PDB file of C-alpha atoms and ligand atoms in Angstrom:
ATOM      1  CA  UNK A   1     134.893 213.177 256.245  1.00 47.00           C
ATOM      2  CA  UNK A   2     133.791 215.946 253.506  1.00 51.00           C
ATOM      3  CA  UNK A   3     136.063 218.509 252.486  1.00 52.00           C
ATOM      4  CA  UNK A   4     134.154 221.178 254.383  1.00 64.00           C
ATOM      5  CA  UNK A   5     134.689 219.332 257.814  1.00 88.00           C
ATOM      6  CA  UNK A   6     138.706 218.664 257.532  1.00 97.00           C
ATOM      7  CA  UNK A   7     140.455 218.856 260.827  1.00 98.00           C
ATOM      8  CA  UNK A   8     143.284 220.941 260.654  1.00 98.00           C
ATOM      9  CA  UNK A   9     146.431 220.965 262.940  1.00 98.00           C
ATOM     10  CA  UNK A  10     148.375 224.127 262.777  1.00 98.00           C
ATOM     11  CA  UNK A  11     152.207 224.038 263.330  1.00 98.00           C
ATOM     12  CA  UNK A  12     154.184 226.848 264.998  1.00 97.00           C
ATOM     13  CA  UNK A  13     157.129 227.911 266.414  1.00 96.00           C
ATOM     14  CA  UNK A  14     156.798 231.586 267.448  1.00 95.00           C
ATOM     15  CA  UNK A  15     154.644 234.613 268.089  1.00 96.00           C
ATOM     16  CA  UNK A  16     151.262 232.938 266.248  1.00 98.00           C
ATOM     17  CA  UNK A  17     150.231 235.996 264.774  1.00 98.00           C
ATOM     18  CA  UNK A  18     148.936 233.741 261.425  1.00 98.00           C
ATOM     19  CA  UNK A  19     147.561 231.296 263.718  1.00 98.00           C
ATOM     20  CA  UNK A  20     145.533 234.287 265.039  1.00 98.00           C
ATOM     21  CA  UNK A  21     143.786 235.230 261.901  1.00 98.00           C
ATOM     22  CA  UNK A  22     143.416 231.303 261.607  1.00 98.00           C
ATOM     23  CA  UNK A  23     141.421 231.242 264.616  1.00 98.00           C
ATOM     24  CA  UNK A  24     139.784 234.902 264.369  1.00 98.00           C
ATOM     25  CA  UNK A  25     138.338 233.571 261.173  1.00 97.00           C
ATOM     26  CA  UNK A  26     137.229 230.575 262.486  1.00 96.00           C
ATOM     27  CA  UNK A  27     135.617 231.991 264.572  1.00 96.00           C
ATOM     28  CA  UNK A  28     133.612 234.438 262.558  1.00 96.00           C
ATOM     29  CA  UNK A  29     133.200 232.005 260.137  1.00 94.00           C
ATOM     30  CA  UNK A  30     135.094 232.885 257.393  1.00 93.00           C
ATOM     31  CA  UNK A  31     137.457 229.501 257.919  1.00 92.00           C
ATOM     32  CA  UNK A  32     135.043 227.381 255.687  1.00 88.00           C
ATOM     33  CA  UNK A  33     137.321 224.437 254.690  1.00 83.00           C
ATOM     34  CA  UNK A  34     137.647 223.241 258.177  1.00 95.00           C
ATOM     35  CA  UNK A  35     138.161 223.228 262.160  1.00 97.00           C
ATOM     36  CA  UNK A  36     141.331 223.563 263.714  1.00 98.00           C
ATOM     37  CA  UNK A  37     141.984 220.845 265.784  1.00 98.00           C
ATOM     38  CA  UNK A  38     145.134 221.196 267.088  1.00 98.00           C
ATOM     39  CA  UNK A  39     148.087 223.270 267.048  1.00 98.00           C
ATOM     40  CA  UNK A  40     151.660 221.659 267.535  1.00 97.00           C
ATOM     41  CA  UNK A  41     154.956 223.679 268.721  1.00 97.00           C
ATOM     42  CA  UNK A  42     158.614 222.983 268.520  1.00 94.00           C
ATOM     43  CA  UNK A  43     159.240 225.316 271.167  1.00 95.00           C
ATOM     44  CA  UNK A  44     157.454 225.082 274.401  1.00 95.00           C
ATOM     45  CA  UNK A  45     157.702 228.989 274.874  1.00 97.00           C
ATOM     46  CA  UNK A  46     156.638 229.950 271.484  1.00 97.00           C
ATOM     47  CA  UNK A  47     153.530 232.414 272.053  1.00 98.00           C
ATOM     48  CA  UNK A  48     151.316 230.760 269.657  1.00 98.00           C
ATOM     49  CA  UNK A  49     150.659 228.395 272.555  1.00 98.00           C
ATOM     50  CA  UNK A  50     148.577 230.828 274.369  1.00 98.00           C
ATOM     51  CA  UNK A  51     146.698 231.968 271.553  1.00 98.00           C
ATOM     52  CA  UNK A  52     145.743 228.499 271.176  1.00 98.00           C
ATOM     53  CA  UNK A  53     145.048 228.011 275.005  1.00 98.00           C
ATOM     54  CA  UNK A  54     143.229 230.956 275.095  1.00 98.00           C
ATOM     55  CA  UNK A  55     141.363 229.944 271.888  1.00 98.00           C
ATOM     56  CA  UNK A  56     140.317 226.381 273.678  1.00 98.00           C
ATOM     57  CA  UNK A  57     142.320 224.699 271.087  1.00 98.00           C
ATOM     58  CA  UNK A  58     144.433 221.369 272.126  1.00 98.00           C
ATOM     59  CA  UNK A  59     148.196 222.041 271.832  1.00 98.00           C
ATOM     60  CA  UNK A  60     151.368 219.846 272.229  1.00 97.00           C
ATOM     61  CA  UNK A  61     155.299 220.553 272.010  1.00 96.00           C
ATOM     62  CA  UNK A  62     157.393 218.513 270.016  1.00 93.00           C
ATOM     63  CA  UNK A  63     160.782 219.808 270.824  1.00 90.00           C
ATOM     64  CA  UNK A  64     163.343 219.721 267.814  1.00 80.00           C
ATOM     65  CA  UNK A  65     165.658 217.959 269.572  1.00 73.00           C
ATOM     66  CA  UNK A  66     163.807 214.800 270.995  1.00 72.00           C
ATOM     67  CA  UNK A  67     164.536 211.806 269.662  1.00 68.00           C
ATOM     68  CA  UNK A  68     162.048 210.393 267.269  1.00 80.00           C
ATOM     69  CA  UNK A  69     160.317 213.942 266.779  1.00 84.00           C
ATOM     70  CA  UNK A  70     159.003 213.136 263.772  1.00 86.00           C
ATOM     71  CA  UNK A  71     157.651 210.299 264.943  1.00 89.00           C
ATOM     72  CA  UNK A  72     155.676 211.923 267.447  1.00 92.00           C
ATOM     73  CA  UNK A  73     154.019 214.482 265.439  1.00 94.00           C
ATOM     74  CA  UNK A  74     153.070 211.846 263.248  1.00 94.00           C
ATOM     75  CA  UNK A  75     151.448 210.127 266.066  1.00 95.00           C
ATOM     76  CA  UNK A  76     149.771 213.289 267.563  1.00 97.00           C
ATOM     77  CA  UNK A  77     148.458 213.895 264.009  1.00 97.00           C
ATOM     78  CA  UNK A  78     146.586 210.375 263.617  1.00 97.00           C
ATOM     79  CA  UNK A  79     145.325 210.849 267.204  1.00 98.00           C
ATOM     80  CA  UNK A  80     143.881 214.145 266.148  1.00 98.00           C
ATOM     81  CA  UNK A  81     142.866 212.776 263.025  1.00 98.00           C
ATOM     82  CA  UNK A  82     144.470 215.679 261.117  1.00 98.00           C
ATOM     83  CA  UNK A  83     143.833 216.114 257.295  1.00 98.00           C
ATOM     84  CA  UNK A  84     145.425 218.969 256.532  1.00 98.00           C
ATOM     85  CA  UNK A  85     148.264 220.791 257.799  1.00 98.00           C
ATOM     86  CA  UNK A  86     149.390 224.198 258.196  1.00 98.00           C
ATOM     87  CA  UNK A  87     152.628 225.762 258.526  1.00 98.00           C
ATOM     88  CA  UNK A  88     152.397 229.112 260.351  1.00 97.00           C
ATOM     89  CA  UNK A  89     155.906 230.185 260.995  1.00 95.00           C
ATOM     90  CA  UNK A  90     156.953 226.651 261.760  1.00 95.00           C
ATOM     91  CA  UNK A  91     161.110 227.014 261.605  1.00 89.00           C
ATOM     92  CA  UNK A  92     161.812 223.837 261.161  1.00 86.00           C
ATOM     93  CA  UNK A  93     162.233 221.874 257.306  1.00 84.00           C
ATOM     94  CA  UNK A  94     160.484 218.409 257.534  1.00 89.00           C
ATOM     95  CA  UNK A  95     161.950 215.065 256.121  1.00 90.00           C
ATOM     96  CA  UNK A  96     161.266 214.050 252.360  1.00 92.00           C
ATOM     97  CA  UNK A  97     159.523 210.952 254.327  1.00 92.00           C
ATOM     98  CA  UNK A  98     156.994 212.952 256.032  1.00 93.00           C
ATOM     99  CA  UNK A  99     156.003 215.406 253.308  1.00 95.00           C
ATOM    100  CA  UNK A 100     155.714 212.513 250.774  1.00 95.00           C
ATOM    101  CA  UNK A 101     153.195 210.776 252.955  1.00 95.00           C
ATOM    102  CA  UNK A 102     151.411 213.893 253.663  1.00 96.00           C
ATOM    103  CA  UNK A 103     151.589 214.905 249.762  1.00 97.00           C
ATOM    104  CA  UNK A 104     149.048 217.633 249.193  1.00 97.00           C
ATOM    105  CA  UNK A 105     148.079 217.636 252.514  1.00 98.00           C
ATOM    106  CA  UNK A 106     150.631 220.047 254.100  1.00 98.00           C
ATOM    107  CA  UNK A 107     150.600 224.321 253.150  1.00 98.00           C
ATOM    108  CA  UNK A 108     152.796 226.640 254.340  1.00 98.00           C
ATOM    109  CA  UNK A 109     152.561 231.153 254.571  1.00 98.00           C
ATOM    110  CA  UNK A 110     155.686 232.189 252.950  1.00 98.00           C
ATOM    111  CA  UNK A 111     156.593 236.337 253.424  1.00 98.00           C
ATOM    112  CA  UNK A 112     157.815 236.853 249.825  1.00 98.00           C
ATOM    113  CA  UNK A 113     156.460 236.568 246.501  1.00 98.00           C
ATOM    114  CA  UNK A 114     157.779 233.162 245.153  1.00 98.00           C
ATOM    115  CA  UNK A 115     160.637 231.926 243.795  1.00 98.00           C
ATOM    116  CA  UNK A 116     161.679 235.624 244.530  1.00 98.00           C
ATOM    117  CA  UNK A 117     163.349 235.660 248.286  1.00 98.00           C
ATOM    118  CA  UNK A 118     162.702 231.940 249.582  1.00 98.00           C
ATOM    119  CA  UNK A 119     164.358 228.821 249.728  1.00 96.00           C
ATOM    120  CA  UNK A 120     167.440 227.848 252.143  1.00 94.00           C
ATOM    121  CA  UNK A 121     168.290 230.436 254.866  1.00 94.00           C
ATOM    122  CA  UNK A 122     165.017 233.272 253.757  1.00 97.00           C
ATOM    123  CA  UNK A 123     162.920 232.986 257.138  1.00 95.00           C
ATOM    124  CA  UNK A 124     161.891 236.082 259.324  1.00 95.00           C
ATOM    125  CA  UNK A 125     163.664 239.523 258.917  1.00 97.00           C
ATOM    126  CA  UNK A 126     166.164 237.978 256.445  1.00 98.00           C
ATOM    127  CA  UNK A 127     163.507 237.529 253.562  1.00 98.00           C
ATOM    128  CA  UNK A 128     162.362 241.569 254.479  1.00 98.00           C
ATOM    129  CA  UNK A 129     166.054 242.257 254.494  1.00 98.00           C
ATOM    130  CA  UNK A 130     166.993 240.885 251.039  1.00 98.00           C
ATOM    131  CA  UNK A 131     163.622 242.371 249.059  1.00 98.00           C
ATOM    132  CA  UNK A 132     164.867 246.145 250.586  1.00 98.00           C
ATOM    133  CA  UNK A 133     168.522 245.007 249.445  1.00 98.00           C
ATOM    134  CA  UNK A 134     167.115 244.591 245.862  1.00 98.00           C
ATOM    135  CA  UNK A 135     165.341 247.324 245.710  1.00 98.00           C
ATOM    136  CA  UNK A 136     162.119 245.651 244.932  1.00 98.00           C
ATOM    137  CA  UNK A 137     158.959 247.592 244.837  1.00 98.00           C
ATOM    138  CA  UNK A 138     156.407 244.866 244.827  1.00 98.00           C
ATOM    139  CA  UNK A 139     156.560 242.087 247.461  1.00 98.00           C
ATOM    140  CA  UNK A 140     153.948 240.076 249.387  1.00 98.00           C
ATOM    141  CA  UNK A 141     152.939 236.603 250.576  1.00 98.00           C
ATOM    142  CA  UNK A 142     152.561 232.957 249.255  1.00 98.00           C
ATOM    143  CA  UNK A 143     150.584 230.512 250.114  1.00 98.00           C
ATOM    144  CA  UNK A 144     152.244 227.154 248.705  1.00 98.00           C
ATOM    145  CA  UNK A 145     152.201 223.178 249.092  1.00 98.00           C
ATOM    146  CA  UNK A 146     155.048 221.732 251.136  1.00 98.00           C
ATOM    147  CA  UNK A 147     157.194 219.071 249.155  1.00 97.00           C
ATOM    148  CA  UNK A 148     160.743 218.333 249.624  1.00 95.00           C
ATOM    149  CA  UNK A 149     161.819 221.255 248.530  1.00 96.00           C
ATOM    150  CA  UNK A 150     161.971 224.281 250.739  1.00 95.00           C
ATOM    151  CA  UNK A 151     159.378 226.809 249.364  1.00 96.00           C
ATOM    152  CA  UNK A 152     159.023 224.430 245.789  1.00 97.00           C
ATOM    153  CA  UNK A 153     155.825 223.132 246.363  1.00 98.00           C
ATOM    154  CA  UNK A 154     153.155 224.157 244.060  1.00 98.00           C
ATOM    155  CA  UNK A 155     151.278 227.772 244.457  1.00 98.00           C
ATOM    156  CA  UNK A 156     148.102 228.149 246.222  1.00 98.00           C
ATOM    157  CA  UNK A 157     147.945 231.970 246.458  1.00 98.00           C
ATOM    158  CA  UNK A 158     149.749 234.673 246.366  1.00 98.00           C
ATOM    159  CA  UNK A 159     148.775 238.569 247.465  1.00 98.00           C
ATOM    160  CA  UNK A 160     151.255 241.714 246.407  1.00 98.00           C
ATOM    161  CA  UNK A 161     152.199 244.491 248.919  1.00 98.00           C
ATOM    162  CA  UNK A 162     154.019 247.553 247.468  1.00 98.00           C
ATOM    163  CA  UNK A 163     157.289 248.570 249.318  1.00 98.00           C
ATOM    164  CA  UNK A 164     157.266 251.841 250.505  1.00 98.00           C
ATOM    165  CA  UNK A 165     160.907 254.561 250.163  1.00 97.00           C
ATOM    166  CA  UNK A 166     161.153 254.377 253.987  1.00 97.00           C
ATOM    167  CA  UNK A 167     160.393 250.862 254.581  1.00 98.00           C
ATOM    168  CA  UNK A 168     162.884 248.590 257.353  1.00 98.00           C
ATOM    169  CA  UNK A 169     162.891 245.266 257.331  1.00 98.00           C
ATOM    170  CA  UNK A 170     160.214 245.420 260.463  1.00 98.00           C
ATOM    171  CA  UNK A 171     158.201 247.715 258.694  1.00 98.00           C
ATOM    172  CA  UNK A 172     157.997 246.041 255.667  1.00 98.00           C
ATOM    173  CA  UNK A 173     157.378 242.872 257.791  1.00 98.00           C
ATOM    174  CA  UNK A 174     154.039 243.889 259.679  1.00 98.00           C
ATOM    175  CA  UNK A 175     152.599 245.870 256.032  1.00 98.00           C
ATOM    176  CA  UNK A 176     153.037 242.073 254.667  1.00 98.00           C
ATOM    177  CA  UNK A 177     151.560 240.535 257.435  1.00 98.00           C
ATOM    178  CA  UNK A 178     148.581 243.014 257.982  1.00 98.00           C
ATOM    179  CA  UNK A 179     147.507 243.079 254.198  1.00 98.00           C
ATOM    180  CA  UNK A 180     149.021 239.626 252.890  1.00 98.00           C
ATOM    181  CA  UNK A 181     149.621 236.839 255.063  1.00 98.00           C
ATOM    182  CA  UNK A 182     146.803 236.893 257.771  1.00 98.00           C
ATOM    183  CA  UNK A 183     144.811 237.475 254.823  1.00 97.00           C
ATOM    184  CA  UNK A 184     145.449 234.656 252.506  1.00 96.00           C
TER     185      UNK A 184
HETATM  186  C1  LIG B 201     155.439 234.730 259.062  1.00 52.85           C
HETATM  187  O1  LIG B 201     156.115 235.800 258.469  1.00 52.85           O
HETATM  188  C2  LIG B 201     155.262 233.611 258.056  1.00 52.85           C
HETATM  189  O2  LIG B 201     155.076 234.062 256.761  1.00 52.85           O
HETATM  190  C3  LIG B 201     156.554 232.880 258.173  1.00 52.85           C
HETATM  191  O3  LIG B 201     156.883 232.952 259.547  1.00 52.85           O
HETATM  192  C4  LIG B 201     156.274 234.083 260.148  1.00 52.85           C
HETATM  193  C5  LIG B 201     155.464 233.628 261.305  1.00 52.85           C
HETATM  194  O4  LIG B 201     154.885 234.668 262.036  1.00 52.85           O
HETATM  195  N1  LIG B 201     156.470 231.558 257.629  1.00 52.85           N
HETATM  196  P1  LIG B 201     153.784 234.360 263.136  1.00 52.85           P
HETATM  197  O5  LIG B 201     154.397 233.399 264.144  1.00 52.85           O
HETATM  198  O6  LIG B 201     152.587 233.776 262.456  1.00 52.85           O
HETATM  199  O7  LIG B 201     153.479 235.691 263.779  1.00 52.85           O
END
């Protein structure tokens, strides 16, 4: 399969607004590197899952808490034939085992500029709420590799959003995701 034609299973765990701008530019054909063909959530209620419904996209639930989880995905993702795979807000870390075997096959949207505000514990609100607590006035989004190490893979890309005097956490959250994330 060429580079061009990689089938790409998206994995998700909330509101899907990055698997959005997946699809959006897939489907005005600005997704160039390949075809999403599949999207996989750990939580059956987890929005994203309409989006992808409602995008014609196959979709399965691998809940956390089955047994053999990992297993499973790794089944779903041979029987989609998956090549690369994207983390869109998936809040879950995955075992040294599976990112080894998937080595450079597995990126992931981070909210922060890394290595500021990531690792253990900076997900959601709580990466927002720590750039505002350090008064940073630069932040924005990362595009990375996953390896074993939360948020230590390798850089792909990384866009900068300026933090405005009145920013929340929420605020700052949707300027980053409007002009950073859904963009790179
Ligand atoms: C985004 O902020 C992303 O950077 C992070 O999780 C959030 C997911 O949001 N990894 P959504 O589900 O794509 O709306």
């Amino acid at each position: 399969m060429s580079q061009n034609n990689i089938r790409i299973a998206v994995m998700v765990s909330g509101g899907g607004t990055n698997l959005q701008a997946l699809i959006d530019a897939q489907k005005t054909g600005t997704l160039h590197s390949g075809t999403i063909a599949l999207v996989l959530s750990d939580k059956k209620d987890a929005y994203a899952l309409t989006r992808a419904k409602d995008a014609g996209i196959p979709a399965a639930v691998v809940a956390k808490a089955d047994y053999g989880s990992q297993a499973r995905i790794c089944a779903l993702l041979e029987e989609y034939r998956i090549g690369l795979i994207v983390l869109a807000g998936f809040l879950r870390i995955l075992s040294a085992d599976f990112t080894s075997r998937f080595d450079h096959r597995i990126i992931n949207i981070h909210p922060s500029l890394i290595p500021a505000f990531c690792g253990a514990g900076f997900y959601g609100l709580h990466v927002h709420e720590a750039a505002l607590r350090r008064g940073v006035r630069i932040t924005g989004a990362t595009v990375h590799y996953v390896n074993e190490i939360t948020d230590g893979g390798e850089i792909i890309l990384q866009k900068a959003v300026r933090v405005a005097p009145n920013d929340t956490p929420q605020t700052l959250q949707k300027r980053v995701m409007r002009l950073a994330e859904w963009k790179i």
